[in-house]
Coordinates of C-alpha atoms in Angstrom, one line a residue:
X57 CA 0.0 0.0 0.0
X58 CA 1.3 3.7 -1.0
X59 CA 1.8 5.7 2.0
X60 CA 0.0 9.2 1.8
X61 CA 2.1 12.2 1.6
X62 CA 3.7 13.2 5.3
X63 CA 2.5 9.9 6.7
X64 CA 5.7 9.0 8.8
X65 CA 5.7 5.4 10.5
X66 CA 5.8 6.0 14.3
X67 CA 9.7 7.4 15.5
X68 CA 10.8 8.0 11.8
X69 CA 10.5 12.1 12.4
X70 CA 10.2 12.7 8.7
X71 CA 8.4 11.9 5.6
X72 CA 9.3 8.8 5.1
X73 CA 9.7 6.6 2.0
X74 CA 8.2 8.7 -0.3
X75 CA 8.4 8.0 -4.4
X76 CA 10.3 10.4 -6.5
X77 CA 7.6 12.3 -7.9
X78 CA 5.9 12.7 -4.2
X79 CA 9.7 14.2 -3.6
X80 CA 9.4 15.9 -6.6
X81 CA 6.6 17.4 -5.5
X82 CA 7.9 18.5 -2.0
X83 CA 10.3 20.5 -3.7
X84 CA 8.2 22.5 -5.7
X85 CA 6.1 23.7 -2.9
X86 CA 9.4 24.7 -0.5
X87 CA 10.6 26.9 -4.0
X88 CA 7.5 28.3 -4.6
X89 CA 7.1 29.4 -0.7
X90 CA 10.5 30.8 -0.7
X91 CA 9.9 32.7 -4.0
X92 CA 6.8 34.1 -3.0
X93 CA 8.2 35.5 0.5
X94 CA 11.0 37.0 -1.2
X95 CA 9.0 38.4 -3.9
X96 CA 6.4 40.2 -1.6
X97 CA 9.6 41.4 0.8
X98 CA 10.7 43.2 -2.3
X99 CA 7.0 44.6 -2.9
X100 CA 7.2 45.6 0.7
X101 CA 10.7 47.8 0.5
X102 CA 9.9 49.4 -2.5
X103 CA 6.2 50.7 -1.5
X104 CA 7.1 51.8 2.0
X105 CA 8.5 55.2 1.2
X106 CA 8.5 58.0 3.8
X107 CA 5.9 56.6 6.2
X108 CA 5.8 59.5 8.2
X109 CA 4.6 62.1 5.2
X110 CA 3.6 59.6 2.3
X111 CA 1.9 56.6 3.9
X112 CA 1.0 54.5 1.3
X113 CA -2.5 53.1 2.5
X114 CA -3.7 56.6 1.6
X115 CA -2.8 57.0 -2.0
X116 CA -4.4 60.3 -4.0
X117 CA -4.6 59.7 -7.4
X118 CA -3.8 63.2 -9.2
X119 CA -6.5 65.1 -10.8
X120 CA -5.4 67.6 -14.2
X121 CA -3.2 70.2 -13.0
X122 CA -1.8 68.0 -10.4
X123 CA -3.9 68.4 -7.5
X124 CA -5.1 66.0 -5.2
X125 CA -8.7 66.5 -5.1
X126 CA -9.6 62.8 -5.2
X127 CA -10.8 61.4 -2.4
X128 CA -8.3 58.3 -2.1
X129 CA -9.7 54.4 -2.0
X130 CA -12.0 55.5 -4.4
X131 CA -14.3 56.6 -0.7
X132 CA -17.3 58.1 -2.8
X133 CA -17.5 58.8 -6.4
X134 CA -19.1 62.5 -7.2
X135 CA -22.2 60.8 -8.1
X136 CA -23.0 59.5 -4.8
X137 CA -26.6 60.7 -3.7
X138 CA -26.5 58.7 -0.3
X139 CA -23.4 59.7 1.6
X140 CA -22.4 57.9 5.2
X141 CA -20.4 60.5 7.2
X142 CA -19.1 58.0 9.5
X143 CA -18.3 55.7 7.1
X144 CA -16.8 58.2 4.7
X145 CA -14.2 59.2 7.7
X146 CA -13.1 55.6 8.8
X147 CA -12.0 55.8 5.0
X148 CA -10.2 58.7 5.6
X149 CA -8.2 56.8 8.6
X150 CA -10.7 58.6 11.0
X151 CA -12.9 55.6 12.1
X152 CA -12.7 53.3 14.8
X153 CA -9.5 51.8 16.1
X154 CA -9.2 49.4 18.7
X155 CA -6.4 48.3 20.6
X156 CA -5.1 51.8 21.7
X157 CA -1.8 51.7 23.5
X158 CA -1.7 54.1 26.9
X159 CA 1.6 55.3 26.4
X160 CA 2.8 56.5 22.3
X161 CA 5.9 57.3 21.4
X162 CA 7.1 60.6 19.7
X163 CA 5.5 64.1 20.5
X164 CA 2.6 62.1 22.5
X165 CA 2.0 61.9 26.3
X166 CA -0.1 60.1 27.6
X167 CA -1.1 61.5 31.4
X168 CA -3.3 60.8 34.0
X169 CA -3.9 63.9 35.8
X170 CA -5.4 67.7 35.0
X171 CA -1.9 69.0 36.0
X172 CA 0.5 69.6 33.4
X173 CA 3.7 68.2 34.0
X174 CA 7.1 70.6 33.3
X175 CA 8.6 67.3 32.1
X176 CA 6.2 66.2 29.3
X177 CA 8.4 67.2 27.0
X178 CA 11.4 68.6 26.3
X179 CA 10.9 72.8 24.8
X180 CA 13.1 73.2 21.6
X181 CA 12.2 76.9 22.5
X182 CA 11.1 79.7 25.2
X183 CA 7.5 80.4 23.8
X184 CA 4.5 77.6 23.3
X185 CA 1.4 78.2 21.4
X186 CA -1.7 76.3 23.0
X187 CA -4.6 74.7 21.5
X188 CA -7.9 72.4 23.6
X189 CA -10.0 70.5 21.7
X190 CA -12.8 68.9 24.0
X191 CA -15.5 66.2 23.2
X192 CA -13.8 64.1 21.3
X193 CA -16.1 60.9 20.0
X194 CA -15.3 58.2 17.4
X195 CA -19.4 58.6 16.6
X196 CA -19.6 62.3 16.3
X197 CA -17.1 63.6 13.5
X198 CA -17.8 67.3 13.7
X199 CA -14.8 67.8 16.3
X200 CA -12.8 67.2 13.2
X201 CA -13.1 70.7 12.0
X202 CA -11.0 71.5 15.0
X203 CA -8.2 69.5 14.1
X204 CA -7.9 70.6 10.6
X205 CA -8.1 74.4 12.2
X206 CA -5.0 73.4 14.3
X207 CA -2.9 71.9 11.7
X208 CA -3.7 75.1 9.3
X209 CA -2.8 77.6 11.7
X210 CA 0.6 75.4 12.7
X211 CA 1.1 75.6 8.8
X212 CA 0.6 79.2 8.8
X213 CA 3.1 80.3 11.4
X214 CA 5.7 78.2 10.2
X215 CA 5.6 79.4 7.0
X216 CA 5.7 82.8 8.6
X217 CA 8.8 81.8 10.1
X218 CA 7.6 80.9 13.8
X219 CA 10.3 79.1 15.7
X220 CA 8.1 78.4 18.4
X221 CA 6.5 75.2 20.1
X222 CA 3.4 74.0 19.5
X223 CA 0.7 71.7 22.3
X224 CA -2.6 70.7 21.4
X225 CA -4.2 69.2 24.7
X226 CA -6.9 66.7 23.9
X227 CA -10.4 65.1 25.9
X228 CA -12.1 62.7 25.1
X229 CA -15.9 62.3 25.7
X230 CA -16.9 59.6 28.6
X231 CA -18.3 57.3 26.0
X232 CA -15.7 57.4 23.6
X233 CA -14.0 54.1 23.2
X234 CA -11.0 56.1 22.5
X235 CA -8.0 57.0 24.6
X236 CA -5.8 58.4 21.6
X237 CA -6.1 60.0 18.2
X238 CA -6.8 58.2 15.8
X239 CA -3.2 56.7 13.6
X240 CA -4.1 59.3 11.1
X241 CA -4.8 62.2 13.1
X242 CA -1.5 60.9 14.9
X243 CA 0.3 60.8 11.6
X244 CA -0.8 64.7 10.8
X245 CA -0.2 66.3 14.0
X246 CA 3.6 64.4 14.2
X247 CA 4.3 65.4 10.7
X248 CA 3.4 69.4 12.2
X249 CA 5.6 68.6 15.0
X250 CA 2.4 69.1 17.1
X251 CA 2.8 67.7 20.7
X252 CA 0.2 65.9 22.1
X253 CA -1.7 65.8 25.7
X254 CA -4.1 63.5 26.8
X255 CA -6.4 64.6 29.5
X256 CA -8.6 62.3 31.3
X257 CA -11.9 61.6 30.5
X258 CA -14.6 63.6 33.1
X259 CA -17.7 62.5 33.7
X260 CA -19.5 65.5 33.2
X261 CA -18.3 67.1 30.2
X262 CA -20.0 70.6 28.8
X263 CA -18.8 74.2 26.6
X264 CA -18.7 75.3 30.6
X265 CA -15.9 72.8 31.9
X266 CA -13.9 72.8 28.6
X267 CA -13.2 76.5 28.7
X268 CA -11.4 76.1 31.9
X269 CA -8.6 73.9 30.2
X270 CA -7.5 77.0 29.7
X271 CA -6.2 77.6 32.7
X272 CA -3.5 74.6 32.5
X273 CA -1.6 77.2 30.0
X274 CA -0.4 78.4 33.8
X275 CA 1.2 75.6 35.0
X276 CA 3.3 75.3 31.8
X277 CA 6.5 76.4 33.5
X278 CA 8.7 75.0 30.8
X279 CA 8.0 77.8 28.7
X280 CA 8.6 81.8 29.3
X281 CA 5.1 82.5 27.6
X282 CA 2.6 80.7 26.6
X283 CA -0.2 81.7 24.0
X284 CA -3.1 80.5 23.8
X285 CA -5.7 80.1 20.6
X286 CA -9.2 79.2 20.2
X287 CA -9.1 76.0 17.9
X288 CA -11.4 78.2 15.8
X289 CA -8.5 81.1 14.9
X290 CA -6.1 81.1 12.8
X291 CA -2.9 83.4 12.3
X292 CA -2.6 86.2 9.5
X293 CA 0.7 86.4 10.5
X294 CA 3.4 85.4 12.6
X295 CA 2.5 86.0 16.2
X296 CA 5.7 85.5 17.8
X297 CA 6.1 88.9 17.6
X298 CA 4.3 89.0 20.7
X299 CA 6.2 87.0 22.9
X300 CA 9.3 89.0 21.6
X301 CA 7.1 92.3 22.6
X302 CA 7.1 90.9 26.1
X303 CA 10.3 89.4 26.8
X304 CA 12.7 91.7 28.4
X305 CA 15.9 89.2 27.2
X306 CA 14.6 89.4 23.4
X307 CA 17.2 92.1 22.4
X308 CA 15.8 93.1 18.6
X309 CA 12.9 94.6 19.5
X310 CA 12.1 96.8 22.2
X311 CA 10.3 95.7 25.9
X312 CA 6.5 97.2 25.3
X313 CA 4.1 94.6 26.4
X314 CA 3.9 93.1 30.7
X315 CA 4.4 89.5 31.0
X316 CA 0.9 88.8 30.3
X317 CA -1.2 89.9 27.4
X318 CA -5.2 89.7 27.0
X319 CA -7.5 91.2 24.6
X320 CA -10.8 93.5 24.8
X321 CA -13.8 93.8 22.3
X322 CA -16.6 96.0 22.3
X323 CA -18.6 95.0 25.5
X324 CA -16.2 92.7 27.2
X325 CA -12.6 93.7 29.2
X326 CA -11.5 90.7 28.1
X327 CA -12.5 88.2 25.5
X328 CA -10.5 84.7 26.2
X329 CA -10.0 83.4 22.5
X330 CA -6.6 84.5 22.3
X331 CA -4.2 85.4 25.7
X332 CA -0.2 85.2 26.4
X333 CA 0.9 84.4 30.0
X334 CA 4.0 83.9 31.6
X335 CA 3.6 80.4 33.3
X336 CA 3.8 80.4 37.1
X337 CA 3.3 77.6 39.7
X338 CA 2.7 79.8 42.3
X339 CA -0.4 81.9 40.0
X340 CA -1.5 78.3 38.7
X341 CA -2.4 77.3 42.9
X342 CA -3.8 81.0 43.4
X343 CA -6.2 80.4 40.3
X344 CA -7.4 76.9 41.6
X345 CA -8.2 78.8 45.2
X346 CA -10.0 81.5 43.5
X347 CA -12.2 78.7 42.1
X348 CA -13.0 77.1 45.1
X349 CA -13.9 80.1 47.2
X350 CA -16.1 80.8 44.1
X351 CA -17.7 77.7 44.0
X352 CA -18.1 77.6 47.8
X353 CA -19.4 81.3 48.2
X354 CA -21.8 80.8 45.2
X355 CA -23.6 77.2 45.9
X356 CA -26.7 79.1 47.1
X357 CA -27.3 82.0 45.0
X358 CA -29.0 82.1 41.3
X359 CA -26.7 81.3 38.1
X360 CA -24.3 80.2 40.9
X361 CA -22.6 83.7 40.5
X362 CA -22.4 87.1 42.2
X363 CA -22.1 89.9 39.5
X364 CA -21.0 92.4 42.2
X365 CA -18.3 90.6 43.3
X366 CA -17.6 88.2 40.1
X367 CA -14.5 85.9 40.8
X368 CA -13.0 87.8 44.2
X369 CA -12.8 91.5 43.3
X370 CA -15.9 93.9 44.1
X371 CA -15.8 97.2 42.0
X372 CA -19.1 98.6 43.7
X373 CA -17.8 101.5 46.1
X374 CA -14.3 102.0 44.3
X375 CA -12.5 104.2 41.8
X376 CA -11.7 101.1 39.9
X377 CA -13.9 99.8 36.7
X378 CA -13.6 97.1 33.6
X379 CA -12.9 99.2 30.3
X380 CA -14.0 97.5 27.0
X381 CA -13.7 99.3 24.1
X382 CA -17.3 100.7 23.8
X383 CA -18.6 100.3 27.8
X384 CA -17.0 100.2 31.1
X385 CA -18.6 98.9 34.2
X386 CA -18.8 97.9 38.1
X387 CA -20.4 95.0 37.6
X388 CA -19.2 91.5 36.5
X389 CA -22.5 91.3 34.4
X390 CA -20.4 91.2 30.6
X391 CA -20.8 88.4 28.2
X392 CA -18.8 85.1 29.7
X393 CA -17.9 86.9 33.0
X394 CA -19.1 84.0 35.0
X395 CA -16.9 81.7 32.4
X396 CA -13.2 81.8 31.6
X397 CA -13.4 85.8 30.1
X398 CA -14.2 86.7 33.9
X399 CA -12.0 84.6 34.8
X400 CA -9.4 85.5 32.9
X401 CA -9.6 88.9 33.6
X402 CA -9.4 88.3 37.2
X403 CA -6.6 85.8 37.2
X404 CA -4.4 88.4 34.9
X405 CA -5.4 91.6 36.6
X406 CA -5.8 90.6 40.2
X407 CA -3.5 87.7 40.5
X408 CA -0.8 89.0 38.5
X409 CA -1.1 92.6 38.7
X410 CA 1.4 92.4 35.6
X411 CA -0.6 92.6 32.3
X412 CA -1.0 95.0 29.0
X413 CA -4.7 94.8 28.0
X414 CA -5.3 95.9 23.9
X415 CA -8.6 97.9 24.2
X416 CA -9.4 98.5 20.4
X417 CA -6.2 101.3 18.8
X418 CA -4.7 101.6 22.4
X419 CA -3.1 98.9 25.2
X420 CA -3.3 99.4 28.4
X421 CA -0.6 98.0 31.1
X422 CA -0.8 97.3 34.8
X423 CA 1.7 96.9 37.8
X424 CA 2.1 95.5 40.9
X425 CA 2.5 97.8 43.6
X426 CA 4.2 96.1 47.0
X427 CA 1.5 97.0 49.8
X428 CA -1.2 97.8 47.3
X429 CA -4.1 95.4 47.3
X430 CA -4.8 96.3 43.2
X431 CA -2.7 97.1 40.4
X432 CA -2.1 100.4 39.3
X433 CA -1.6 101.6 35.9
X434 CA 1.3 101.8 34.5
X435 CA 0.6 103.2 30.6
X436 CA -1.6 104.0 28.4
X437 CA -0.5 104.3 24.5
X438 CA -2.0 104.7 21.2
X439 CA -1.1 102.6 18.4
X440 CA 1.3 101.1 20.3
X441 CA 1.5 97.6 18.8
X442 CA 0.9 99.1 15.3
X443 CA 4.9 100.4 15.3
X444 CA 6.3 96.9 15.9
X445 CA 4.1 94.4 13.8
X446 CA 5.1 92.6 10.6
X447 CA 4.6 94.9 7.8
X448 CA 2.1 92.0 6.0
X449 CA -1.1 90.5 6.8
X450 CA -2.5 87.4 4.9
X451 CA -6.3 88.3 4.9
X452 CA -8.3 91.0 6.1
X453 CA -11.8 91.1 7.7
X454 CA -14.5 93.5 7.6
X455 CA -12.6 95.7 4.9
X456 CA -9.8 96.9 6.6
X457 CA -7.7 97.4 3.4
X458 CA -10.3 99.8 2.7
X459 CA -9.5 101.6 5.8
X460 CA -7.6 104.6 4.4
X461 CA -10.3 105.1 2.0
X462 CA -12.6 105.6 4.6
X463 CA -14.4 102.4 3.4
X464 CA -14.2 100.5 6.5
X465 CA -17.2 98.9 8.4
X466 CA -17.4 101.6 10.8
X467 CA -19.3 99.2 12.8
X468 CA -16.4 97.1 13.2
X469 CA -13.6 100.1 12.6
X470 CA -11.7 99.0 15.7
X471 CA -10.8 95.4 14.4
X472 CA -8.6 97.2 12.3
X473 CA -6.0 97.5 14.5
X474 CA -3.5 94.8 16.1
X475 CA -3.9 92.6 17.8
X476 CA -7.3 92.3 16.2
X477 CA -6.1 91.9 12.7
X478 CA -3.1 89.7 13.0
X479 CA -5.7 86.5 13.6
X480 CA -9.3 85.7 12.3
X481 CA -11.8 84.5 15.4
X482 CA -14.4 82.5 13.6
X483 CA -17.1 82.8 16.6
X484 CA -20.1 81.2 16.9
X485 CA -21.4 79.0 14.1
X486 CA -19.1 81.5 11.4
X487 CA -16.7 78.6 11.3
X488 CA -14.9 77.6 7.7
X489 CA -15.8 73.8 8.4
X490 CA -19.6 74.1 9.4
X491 CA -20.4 76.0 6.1
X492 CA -20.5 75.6 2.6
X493 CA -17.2 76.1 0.7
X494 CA -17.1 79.5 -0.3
X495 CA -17.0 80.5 -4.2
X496 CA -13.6 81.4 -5.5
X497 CA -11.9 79.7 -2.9
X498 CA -9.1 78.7 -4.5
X499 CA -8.4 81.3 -6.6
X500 CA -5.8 83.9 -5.0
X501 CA -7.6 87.2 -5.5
X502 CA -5.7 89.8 -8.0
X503 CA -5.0 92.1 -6.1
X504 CA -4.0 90.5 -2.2
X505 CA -5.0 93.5 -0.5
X506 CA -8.3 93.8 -1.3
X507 CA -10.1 91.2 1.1
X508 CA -14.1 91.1 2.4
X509 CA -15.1 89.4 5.3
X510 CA -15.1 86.1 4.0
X511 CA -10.9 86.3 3.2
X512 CA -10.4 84.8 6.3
X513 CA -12.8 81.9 5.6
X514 CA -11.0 81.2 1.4
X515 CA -8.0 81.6 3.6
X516 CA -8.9 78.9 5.4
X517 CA -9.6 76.4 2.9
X518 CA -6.6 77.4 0.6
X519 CA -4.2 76.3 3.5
X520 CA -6.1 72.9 4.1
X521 CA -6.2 72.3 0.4
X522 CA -2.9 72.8 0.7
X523 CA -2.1 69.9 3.4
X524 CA -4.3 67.6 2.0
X525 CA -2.0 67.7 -1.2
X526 CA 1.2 67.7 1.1
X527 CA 0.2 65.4 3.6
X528 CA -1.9 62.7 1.6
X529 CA -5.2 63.4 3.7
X530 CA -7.5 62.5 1.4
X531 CA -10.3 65.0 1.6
X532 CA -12.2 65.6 -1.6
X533 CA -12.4 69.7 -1.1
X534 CA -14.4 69.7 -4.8
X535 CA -17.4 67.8 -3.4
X536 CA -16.9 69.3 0.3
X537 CA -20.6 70.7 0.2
X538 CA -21.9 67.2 -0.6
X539 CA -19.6 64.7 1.4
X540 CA -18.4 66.8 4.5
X541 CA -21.3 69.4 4.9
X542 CA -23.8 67.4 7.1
X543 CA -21.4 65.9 9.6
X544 CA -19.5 69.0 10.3
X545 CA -22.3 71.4 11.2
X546 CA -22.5 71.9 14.9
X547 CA -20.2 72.1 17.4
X548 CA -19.9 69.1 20.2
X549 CA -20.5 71.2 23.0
X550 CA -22.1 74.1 21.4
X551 CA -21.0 77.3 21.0
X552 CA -21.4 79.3 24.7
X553 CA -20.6 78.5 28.7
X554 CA -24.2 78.2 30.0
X555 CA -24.8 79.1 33.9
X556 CA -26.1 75.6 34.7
X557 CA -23.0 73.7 33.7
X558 CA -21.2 76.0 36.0
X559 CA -21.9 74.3 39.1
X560 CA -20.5 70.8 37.8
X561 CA -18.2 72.1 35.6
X562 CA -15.9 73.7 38.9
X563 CA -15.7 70.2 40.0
X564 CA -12.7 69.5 37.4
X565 CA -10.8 72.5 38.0

């Protein structure tokens, strides 16, 4: 009887007597494996590339003119009437991943606790930029927009020349399954040399607790300064000016601006989209108190806030006041004053004594007087920033290249002036990823200065058409009104701190 192939008789170890053409047959099958290995190592070396900027599991192919304005994979041909958003962004490398590790190497930390650590990483400079990004869901793809808002404004200041350092700080939502960004999300922000921290999850999460993330720009005390940006600005020029403006040790350009910088608008002393501070320990504790008393002295009263005495300073009775551009007042009654803009004010007026404040053409600064419960003021200038900005703006708002011409919104007349117009605040539901794609967008205008209010907003989508050829993203910009429109209206927590979050929100401070 033949014995069937790899039938060994007991203790042989082997194949045993086998006929030639079984042998034969052997043979052929150990090539063929050992051709086929080698063949798809070779495959494998000559595809990888640069995995960090070209990965090659999101190819583009090239539209005329050599843009890369198809969506890769094939996702979603333009004739696509019934469009998954979900779906369409796991395509992307947006969807859900499993397996997360805790701990990722490169710019990422992982960390366990609200307080920032000096020693997450190493500062390859004095001055940090700062974004928060809240709410983060693997269900609800609208937070997106903030991401793509973050890497277009890193883009933009580099190009600018900004030598600084960039954080984004991250949360997640409770019932996200999530406890990293996604590999391509990961892939985009590395490439930016964007560091990454992870802050843990809260169980009560709301517009009201995200806005005091913040505050953890304070405890950076790696860094000289700090600025912070809404993830819904973006630079029309290279900011770093301001930290130079501010640093007594920064020799090229003169010492004009305190330690601490915030902005006013119309109605408000202070309006928390955009702030510089010089980290402190010592402010960060004072900060956290000035919470707690809050908290403590305001369980029992409506809104959980006192408008005469706002966050530990009472005006009622004094010579002192809040100055916005248009108003001034005694009360702690102006838009977000129970949120981080009262807040903010407090913390850099009353805790550090040592800030310039930009109310519209003029900046006001304030200093610390030993024995004096309240800062005094210090100066009070015109045009001040206006003699040491860069010379060139990217995009205007509101007509503001009209301005000589006297064809300025007079209505909005004081945004024309730094710091005002060195960074577009898309407020509110105004932002570039929650509406349609403007007409023209991609067409430089002919003559750059001339800009409407919408420059900021072509601006916008020029520099993220402009990573998504770089980077390999993927995203099919020409169809963006029909395959991105619907899961990017909306904002995951809305768009304003509302007085009965505030009581729950305190609890993560």
């Amino acid at each position: 009887m033949t014995k069937r192939l790899g039938s060994s008789p007991a203790g042989t170890g082997g194949l045993g007597r086998l006929s030639r053409l079984e042998y034969r047959f052997v043979a052929f099958c150990l090539i063929s494996t050992v051709v086929t290995f080698a063949f798809n190592l070779v495959i494998m070396r000559a595809t990888s590339g640069n995995k960090d900027l070209h990965s090659q599991q999101f190819p583009l192919p090239r539209a005329a003119g050599g843009s890369n304005i198809a969506s890769h994979r094939n996702i979603a041909s333009d004739a696509d009437s019934a469009i998954n958003p979900n779906k369409l962004f796991q395509e992307l490398g947006y969807g859900h991943h499993h397996g997360q590790v805790q701990v990722q190497t490169g710019h990422q930390v992982k960390v366990q606790n609200t307080k920032p650590e000096s020693s997450l990483s190493s500062p390859s400079s004095p001055y940090t930029y700062l974004w928060i990004i809240g709410a983060i869901h693997e269900d609800r793809p609208s937070y997106k927009g903030f991401i793509w808002d973050v890497l277009v404004s890193v883009n933009v200041l580099k190009k600018a020349g900004s030598t600084a350092d960039f954080w984004l700080y991250v949360r997640f939502s409770p019932d996200s399954k999530l406890s990293t960004m996604t590999k391509e999300e990961s892939r985009l922000l590395d490439h930016l040399g964007i560091k990454i921290k992870y802050l843990p999850k809260i169980q009560h999460e709301s517009f009201s607790q995200m806005v005091y993330d913040k505050f953890l720009s304070l405890n950076m005390t790696d860094y000289k300064r700090v600025m912070f940006l809404d993830a819904d600005t973006i630079p029309l020029m290279n900011l770093d000016y301001y930290f130079h403006l501010s640093d007594p040790t920064n020799e090229a350009v003169p010492t004009v601006l305190k330690p601490n910088f915030i902005v006013a608008t119309r109605a408000e002393p202070c309006n928390a989209g955009m702030f510089i501070v010089e980290p402190s320990d010592h402010i960060y504790k004072k900060y956290r108190e000035t919470v707690r008393i809050q908290r403590e002295n305001s369980k029992n009263i409506p809104r959980h806030f006192d408008t005469r005495i706002g966050w530990g300073h009472g005006f009622i009775g004094t010579d002192d006041e809040w100055e916005a551009i248009n108003k001034r007042g005694k009360h702690w009654n102006f838009y977000a004053a129970h949120s981080d803009q009262g807040l903010l004010y407090y913390v850099a007026r009353y805790l550090y004594k040592d800030v310039s404040i930009a109310i519209g053409g003029k900046v006001q600064s304030w200093k610390n007087v030993p024995g004096q419960p309240n800062p005094e003021k210090d100066s009070e200038v015109k045009d001040l920033l206006k003699n040491h900005m860069p010379k060139e703006r990217i995009a205007f708002m509101y007509k503001c290249d009209k301005l000589l011409g006297g064809g300025a919104d007079s209505f909005f007349t004081w945004t024309c002036n730094p710091p005002y117009d060195t960074y577009a605040h898309f407020t509110g539901s105004h932002k570039p990823w929650q509406g349609k794609l403007p007409g023209g967008w991609n067409k430089m205008p002919s003559e750059p200065r001339i800009k409407n209010i919408y420059g900021p907003t072509e601006f916008w989508f020029r520099e993220l058409n402009e990573l998504n050829e770089k980077l390999h993203i993927g995203l099919d910009l020409k169809n963006w009104n029909s395959k991105y429109l619907d899961a990017m209206k909306g904002s995951p927590l809305g768009y304003m701190a509302m007085y009965s979050d505030q009581e729950k929100a305190v609890d993560y401070v």
